[in-house]
Short mmCIF file of C-alpha atoms in Angstrom, two decimals:
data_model
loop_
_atom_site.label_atom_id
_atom_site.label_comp_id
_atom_site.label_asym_id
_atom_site.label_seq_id
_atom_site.Cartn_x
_atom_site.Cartn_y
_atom_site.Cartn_z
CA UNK A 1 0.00 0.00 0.00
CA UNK A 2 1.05 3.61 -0.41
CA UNK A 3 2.24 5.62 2.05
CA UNK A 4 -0.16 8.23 1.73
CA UNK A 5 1.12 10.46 4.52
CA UNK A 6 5.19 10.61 5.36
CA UNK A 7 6.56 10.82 8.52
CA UNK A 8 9.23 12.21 6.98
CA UNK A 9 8.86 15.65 6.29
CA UNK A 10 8.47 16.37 2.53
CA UNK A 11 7.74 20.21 1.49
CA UNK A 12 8.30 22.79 -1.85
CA UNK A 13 7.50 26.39 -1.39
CA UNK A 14 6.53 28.55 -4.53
CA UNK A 15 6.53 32.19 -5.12
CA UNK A 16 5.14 34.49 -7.47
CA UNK A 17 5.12 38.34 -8.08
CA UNK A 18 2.93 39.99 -10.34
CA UNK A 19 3.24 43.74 -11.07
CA UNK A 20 2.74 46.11 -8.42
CA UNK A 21 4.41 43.63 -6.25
CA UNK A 22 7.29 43.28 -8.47
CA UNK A 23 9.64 46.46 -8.33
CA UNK A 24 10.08 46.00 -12.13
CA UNK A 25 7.75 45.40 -14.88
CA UNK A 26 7.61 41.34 -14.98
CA UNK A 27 6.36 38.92 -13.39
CA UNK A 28 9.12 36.61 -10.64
CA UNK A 29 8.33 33.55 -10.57
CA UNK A 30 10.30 31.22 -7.85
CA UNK A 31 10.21 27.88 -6.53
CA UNK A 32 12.73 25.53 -3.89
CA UNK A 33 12.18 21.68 -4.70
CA UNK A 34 12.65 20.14 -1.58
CA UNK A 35 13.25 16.11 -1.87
CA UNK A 36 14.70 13.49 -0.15
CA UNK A 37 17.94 14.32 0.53
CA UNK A 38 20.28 12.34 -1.77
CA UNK A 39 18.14 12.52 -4.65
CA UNK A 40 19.75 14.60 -7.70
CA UNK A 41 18.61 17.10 -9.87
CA UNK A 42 19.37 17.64 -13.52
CA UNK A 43 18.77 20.67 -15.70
CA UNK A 44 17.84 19.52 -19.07
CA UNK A 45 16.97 21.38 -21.96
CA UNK A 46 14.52 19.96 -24.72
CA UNK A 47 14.68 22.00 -27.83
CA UNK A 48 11.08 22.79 -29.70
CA UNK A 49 10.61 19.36 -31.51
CA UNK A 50 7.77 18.17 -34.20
CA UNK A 51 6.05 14.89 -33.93
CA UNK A 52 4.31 12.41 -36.65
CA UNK A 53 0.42 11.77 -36.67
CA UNK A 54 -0.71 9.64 -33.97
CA UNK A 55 3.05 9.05 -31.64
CA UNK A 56 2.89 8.10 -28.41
CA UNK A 57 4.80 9.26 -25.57
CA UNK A 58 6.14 7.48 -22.62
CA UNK A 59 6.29 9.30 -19.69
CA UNK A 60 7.94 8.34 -15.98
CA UNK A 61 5.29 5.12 -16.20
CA UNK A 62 2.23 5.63 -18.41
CA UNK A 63 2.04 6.51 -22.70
CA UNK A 64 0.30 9.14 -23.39
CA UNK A 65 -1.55 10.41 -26.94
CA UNK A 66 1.72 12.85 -28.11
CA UNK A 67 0.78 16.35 -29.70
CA UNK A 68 1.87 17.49 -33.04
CA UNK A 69 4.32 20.09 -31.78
CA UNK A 70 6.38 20.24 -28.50
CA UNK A 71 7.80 24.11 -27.20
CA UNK A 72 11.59 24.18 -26.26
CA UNK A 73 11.56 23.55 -22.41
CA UNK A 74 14.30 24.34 -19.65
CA UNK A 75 13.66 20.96 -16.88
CA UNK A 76 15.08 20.72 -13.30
CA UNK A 77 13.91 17.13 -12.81
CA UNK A 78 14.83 14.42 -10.23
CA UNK A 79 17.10 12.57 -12.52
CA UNK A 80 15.17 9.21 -12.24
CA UNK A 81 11.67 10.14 -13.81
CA UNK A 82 10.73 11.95 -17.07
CA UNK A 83 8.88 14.84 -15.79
CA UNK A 84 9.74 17.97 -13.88
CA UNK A 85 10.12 19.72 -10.61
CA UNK A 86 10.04 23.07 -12.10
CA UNK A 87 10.82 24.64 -15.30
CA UNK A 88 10.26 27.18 -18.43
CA UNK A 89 9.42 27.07 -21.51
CA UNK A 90 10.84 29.02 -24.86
CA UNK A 91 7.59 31.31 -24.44
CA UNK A 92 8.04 32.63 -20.95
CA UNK A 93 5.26 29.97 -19.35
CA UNK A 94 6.95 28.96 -15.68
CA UNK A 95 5.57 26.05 -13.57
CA UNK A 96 6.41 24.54 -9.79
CA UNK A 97 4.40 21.66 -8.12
CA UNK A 98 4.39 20.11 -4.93
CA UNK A 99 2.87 17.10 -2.93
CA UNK A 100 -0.59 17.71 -1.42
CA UNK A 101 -2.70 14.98 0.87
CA UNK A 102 -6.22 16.11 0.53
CA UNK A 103 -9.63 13.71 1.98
CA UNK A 104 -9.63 12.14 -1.15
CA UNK A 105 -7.50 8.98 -1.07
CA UNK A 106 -4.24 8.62 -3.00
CA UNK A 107 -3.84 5.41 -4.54
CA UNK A 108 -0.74 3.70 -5.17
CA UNK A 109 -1.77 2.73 -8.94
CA UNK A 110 0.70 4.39 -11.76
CA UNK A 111 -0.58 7.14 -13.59
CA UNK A 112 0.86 10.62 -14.51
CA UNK A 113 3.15 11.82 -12.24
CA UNK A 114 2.33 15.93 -11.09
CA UNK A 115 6.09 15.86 -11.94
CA UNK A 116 4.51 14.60 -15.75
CA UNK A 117 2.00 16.96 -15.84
CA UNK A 118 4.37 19.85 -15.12
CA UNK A 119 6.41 19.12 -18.54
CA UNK A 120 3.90 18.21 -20.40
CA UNK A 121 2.23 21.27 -19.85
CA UNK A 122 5.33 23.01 -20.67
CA UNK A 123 5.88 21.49 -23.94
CA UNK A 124 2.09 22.18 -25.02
CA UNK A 125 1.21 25.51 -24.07
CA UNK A 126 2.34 29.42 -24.23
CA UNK A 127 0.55 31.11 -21.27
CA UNK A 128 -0.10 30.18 -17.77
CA UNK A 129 -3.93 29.53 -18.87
CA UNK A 130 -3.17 27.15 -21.23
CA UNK A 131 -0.81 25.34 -18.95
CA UNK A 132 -3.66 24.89 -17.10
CA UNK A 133 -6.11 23.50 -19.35
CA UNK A 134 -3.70 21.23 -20.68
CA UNK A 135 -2.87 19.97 -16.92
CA UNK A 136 -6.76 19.34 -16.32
CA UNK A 137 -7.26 17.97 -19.31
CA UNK A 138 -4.76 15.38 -18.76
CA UNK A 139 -5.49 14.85 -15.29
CA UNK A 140 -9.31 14.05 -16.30
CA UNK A 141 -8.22 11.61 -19.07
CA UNK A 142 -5.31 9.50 -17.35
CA UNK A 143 -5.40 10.87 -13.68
CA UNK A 144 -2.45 11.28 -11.12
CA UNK A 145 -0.82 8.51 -9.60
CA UNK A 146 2.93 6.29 -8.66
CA UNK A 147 5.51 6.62 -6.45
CA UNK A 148 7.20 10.36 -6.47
CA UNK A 149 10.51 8.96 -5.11
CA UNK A 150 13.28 6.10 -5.74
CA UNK A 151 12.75 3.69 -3.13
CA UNK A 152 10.80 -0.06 -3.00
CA UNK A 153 8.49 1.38 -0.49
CA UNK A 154 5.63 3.39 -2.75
CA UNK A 155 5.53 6.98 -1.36
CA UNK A 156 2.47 8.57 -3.61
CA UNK A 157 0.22 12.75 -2.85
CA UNK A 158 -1.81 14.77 -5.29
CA UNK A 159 -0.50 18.02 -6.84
CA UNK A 160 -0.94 21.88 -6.07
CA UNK A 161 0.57 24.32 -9.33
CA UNK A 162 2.16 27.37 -9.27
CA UNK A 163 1.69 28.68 -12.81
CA UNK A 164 2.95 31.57 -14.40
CA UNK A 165 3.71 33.39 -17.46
CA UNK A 166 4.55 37.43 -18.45
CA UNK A 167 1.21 38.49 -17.18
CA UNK A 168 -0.25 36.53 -14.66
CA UNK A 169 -0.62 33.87 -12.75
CA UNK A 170 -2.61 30.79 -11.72
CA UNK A 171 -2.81 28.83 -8.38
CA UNK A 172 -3.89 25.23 -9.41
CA UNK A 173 -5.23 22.77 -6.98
CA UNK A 174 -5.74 19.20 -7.07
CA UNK A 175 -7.42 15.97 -5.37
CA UNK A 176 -7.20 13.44 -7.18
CA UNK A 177 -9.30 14.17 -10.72
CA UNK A 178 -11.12 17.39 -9.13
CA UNK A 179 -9.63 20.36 -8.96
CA UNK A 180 -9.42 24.32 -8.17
CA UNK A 181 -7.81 27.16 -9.59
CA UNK A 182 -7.12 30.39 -8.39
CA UNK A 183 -6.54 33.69 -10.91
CA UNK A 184 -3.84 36.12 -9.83
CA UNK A 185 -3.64 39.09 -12.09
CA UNK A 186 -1.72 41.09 -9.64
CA UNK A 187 0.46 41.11 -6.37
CA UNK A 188 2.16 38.19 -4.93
CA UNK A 189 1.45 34.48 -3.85
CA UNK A 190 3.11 31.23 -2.74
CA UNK A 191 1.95 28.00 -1.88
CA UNK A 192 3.52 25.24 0.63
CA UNK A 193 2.51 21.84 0.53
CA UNK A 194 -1.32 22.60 1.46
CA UNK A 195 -4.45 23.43 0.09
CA UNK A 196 -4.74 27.24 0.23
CA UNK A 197 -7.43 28.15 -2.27
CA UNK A 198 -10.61 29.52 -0.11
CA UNK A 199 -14.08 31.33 -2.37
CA UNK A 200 -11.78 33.06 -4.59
CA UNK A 201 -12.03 30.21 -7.41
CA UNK A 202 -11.65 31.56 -10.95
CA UNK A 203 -12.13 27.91 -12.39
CA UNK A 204 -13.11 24.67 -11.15
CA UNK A 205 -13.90 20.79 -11.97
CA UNK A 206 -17.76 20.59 -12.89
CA UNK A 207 -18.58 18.09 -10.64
CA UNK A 208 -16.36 19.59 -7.49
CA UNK A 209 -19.15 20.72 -5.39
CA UNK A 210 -20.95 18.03 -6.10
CA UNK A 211 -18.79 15.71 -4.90
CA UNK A 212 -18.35 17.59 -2.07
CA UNK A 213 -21.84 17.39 -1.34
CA UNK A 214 -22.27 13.61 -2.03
CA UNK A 215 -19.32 13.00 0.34
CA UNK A 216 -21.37 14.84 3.04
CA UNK A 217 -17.98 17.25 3.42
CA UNK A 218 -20.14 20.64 2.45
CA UNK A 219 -23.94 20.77 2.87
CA UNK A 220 -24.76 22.70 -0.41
CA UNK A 221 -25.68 25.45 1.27
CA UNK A 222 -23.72 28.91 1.89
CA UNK A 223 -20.34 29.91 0.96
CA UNK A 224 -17.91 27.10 -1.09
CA UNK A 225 -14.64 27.10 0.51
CA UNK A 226 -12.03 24.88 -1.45
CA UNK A 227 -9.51 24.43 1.09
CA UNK A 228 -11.53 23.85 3.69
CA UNK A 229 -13.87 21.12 2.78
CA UNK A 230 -11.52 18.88 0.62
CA UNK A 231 -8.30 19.29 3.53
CA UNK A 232 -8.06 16.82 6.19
CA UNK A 233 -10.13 16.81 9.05
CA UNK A 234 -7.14 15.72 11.54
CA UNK A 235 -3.54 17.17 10.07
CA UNK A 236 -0.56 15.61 10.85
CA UNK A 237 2.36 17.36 12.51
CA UNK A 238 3.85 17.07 8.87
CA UNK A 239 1.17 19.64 7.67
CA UNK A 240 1.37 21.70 10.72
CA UNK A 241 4.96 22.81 9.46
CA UNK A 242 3.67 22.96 6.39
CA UNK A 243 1.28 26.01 7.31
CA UNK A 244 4.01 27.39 8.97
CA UNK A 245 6.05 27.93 5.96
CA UNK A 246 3.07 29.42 3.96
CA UNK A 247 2.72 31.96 6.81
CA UNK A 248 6.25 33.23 7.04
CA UNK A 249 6.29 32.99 2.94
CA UNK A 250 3.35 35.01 2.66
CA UNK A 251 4.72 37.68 5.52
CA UNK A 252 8.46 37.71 3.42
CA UNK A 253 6.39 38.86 0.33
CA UNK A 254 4.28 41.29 2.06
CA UNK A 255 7.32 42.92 3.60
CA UNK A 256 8.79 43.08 -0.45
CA UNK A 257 5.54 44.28 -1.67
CA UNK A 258 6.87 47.11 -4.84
CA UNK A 259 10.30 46.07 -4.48
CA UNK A 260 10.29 42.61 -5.05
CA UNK A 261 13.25 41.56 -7.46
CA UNK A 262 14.85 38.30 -8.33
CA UNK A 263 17.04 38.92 -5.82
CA UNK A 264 14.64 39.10 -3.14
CA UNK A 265 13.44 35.93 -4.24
CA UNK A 266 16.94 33.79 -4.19
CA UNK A 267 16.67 35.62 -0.14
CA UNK A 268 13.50 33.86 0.11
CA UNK A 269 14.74 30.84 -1.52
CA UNK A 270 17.66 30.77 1.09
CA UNK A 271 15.70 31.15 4.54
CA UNK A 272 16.83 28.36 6.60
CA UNK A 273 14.78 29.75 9.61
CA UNK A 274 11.22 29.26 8.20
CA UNK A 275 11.98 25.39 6.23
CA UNK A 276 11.93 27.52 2.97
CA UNK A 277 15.43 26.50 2.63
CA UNK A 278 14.99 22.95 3.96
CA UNK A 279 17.80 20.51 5.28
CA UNK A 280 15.84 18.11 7.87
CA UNK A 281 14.42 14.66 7.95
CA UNK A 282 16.06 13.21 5.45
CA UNK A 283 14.56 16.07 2.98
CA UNK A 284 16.25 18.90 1.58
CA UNK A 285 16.15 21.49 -0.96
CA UNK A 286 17.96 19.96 -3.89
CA UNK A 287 17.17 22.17 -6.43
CA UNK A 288 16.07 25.64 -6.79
CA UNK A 289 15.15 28.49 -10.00
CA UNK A 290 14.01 31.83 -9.86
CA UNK A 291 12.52 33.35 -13.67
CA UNK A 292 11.86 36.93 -14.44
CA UNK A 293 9.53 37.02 -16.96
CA UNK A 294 9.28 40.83 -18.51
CA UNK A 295 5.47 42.05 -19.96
CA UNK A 296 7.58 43.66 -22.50
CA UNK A 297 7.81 40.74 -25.08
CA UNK A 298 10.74 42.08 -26.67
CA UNK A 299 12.71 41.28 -23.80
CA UNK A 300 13.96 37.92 -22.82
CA UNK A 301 12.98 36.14 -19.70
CA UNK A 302 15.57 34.76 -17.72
CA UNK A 303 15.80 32.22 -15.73
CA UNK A 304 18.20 31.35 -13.06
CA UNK A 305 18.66 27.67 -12.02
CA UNK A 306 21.15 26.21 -9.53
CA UNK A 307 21.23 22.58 -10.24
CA UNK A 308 22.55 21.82 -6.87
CA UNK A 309 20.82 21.45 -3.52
CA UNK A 310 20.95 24.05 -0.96
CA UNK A 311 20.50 27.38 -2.46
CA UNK A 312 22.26 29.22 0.40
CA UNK A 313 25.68 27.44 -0.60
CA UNK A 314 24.65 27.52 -4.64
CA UNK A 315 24.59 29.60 -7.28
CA UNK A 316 22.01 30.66 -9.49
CA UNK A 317 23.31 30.32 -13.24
CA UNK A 318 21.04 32.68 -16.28
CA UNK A 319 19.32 30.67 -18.53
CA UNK A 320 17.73 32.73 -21.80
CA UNK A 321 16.05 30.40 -24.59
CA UNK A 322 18.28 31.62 -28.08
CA UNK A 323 19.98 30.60 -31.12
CA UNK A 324 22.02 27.88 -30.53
CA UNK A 325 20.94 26.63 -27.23
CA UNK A 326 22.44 23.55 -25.91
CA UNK A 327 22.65 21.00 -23.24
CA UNK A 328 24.93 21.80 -20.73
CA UNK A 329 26.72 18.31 -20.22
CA UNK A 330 27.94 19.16 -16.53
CA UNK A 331 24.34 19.15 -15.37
CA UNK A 332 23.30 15.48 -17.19
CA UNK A 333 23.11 12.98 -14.99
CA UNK A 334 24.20 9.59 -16.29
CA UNK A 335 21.75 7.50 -17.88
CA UNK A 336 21.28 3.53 -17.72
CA UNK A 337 19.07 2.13 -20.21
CA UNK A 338 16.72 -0.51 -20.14
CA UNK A 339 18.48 -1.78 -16.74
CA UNK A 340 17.72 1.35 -14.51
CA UNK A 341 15.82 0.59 -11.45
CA UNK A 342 13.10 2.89 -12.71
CA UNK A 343 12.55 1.00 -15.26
CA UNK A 344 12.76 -2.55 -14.73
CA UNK A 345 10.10 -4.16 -12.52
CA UNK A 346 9.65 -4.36 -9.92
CA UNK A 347 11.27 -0.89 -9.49
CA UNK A 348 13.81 0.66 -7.42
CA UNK A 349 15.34 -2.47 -6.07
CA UNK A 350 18.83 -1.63 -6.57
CA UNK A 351 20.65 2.40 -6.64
CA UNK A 352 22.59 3.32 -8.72
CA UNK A 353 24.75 6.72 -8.79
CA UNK A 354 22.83 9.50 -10.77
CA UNK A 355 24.92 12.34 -9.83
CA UNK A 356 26.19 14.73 -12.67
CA UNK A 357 29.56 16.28 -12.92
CA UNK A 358 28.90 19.99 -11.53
CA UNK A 359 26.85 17.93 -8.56
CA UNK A 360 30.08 15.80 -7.55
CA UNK A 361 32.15 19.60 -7.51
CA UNK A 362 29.44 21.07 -5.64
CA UNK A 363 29.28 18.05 -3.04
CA UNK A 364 33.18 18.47 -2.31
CA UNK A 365 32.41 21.96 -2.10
CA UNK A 366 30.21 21.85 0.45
CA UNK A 367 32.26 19.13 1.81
CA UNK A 368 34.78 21.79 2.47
CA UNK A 369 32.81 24.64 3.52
CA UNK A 370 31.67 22.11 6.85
CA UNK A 371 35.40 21.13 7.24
CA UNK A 372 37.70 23.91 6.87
CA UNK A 373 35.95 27.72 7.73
CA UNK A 374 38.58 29.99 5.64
CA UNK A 375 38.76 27.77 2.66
CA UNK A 376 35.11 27.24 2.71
CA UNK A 377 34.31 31.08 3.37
CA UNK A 378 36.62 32.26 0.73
CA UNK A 379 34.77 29.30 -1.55
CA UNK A 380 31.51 30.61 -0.81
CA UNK A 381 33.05 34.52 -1.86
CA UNK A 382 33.48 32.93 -5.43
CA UNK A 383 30.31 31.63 -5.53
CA UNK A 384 28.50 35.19 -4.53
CA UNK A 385 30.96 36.76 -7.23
CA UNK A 386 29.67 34.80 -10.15
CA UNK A 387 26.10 34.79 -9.32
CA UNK A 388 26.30 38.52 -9.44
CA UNK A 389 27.32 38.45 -12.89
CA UNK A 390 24.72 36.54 -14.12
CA UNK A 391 22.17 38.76 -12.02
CA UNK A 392 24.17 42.10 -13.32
CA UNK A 393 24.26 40.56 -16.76
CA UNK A 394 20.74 39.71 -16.39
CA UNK A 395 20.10 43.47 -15.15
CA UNK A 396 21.61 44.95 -18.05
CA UNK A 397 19.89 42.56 -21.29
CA UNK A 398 16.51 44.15 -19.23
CA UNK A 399 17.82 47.43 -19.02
CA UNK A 400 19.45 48.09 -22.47
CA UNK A 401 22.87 48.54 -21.07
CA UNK A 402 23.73 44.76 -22.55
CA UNK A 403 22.92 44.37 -26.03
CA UNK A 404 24.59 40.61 -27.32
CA UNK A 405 23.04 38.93 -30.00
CA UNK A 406 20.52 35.85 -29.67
CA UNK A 407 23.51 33.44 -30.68
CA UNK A 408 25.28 34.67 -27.39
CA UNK A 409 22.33 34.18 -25.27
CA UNK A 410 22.11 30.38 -25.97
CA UNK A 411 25.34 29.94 -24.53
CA UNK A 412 24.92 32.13 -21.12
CA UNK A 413 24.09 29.13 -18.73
CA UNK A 414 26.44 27.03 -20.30
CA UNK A 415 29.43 29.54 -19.88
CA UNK A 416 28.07 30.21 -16.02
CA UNK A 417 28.04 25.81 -15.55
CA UNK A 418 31.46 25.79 -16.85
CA UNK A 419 32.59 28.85 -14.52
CA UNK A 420 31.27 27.04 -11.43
CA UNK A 421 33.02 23.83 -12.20
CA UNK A 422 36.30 25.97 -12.41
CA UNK A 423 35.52 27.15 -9.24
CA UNK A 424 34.80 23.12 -7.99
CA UNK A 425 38.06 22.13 -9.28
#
């Protein structure tokens, strides 16, 4: 049976800032993927790709129908699965999702992952909208389901979405096929691992409040309030902490509210205090991005990805979809065929070692940082110094004051990997 409700603590926290909030004009879009701790993260890039008439597509354990046309997509996935923690795609659309446990059961059948969902809505939409219809679309046709991590012992939750593109925003919430989704046209929002959707639905499942009502969890009568009549009647400790990180997440953005800059979201990102930046439990933040996404569509959105865990001893590298965009090799994990323990069955009886090149350099890293305070201090100096270029290089493609052509922005996270491994060596 599933474990439908870890005693270990599992969270993600997900920001978003639409204009006023934002000091600039674009939208910040942020997220910390918080997993068990050894797991690694890749950053893959999937360039814009055609497909023939009637393809199928295999995902982490289900086919799916594939669409004619698949957008170029920027990934930071567990290495083990085929969907996504978090990611962009080539037309400025930006999704995070993270495990909910709602009072509809979670079964321990495979379906699509909510790490599935996330890429595929990626590679089949260009707004935040979109993403979402193509996520509830899926998720009436094949549902959510299978185990989220790499271990024998199935460890399955719904899905909450933090979707967002150069104008808005959408909060989407799940459990199990029903679902609802929150509009945010301006200021900022996060989520944290818990329903937090109230009246203020801009879209739901048809048959949500019916359900509701045939479960006996809302009588029909008076005000509809998502969160509270599909959330569990008795939360666990798990979710307690949970709630606490929404609070203080919601409180950092209010006290940013106008100024709030990519910046001010890697802060965010890096609060150890709150479990934003998480490190307990055998869970930790293993991977973390921050996008700014301009309403000018001349301008480029960036993205910023650390592929590394712990973003307070990582560096956020610029990402810009261009000419010439490549995969960055350093951030590839290893692959192993037909005999990885993902895919034979039964699964994930045997590890194997999925960590990437710029992961092993970061791990000695922080290795040294623990073990030796000046080298590690003056280590952690270098690793300030060239995230400030990307975030002053960044500053000045926005501003004007940087003008490269498209064929140089393909290359910017690669040149950044490459940096960081220097500094590694």
């Amino acid at each position: 049976m599933a474990s439908l409700i870890p005693d270990t603590p599992c969270s993600c926290d997900c920001f978003v800032s639409v204009p006023p909030a934002s000091a600039i004009p674009a939208v910040i879009f942020a997220k910390n993927s918080d997993r068990p701790w050894d797991e690694v993260q890749e950053v893959v890039f999937v360039p814009a790709t055609m497909h023939a008439p009637g393809s199928r597509l295999q995902c982490t354990y289900i086919e799916v129908e594939q669409v004619s046309k698949t957008h170029a997509v920027i990934l930071s996935r567990p290495s083990w699965l085929w969907g996504a923690e978090m990611g962009a795609n080539e037309h400025g659309v930006c999704i995070g999702n993270e495990a909910v446990w709602t009072k509809e059961p979670v079964g321990d059948g495979e379906a699509l992952l909510g790490m599935d969902l996330l890429r595929l809505a990626l590679e089949r939409s260009s707004s935040a909208q979109e993403a979402l219809n193509v996520i509830t679309g899926l998720l009436e046709r094949y549902g959510q389901g299978g185990s989220c991590r790499e271990d024998p012992t199935p460890f399955c939750y719904h899905n909450t979405f933090l979707l967002a593109d150069r104008t808005e925003a959408w909060v989407l919430e799940t459990a199990g096929q029903l679902w609802a989704a929150q509009r945010i046209q301006e200021g900022a929002r996060n989520i944290s691992n818990q329903l937090s959707i109230g009246t203020d639905i801009s879209a739901e499942h048809p048959e949500l409040r019916a359900h509701a009502q045939a479960q006996g969890w809302w009588s029909g009568q008076g005000t509809f309030h998502f969160a509270q009549v599909f959330s569990l009647t008795q939360q666990p400790v798990r979710m307690e902490a949970a709630k606490a990180r929404f609070q203080v997440g919601r409180e950092l953005l209010q006290q940013q509210q106008g100024a709030i800059t990519a910046e001010v979201m890697m802060g965010i990102l890096r609060n150890k205090e709150s479990g934003i930046c998480m490190d307990s439990g055998g869970f930790r933040t293993t991977a973390s991005m921050v996008s700014i996404l301009p309403q000018d569509p001349t301008q480029p959105c960036v993205h910023f990805l650390t592929a590394t865990p712990d973003p307070s001893r990582s560096v956020f590298k610029p990402f810009i979809f261009g000419v010439g965009v490549a995969q960055a090799p350093q951030v590839l994990s290893p692959t192993f065929g037909a005999q990885d323990p993902a895919r034979t069955l039964p699964r994930f009886q045997t590890q194997v070692d999925r960590r990437h090149t710029l992961y092993r350099g970061h791990q000695a890293a922080l290795g040294l940082m623990e073990r030796e305070q000046d080298q590690g201090q003056e280590l952690q100096q270098k690793q300030q110094a060239l995230e400030q270029e990307g975030l002053e290089a960044a500053r000045g493609l926005l501003t004007g004051q940087w003008a490269p052509p498209p064929q140089e922005w393909g290359r910017l996270f690669q040149t950044f990997v490459e940096r960081e491994s220097q500094v590694y060596a």
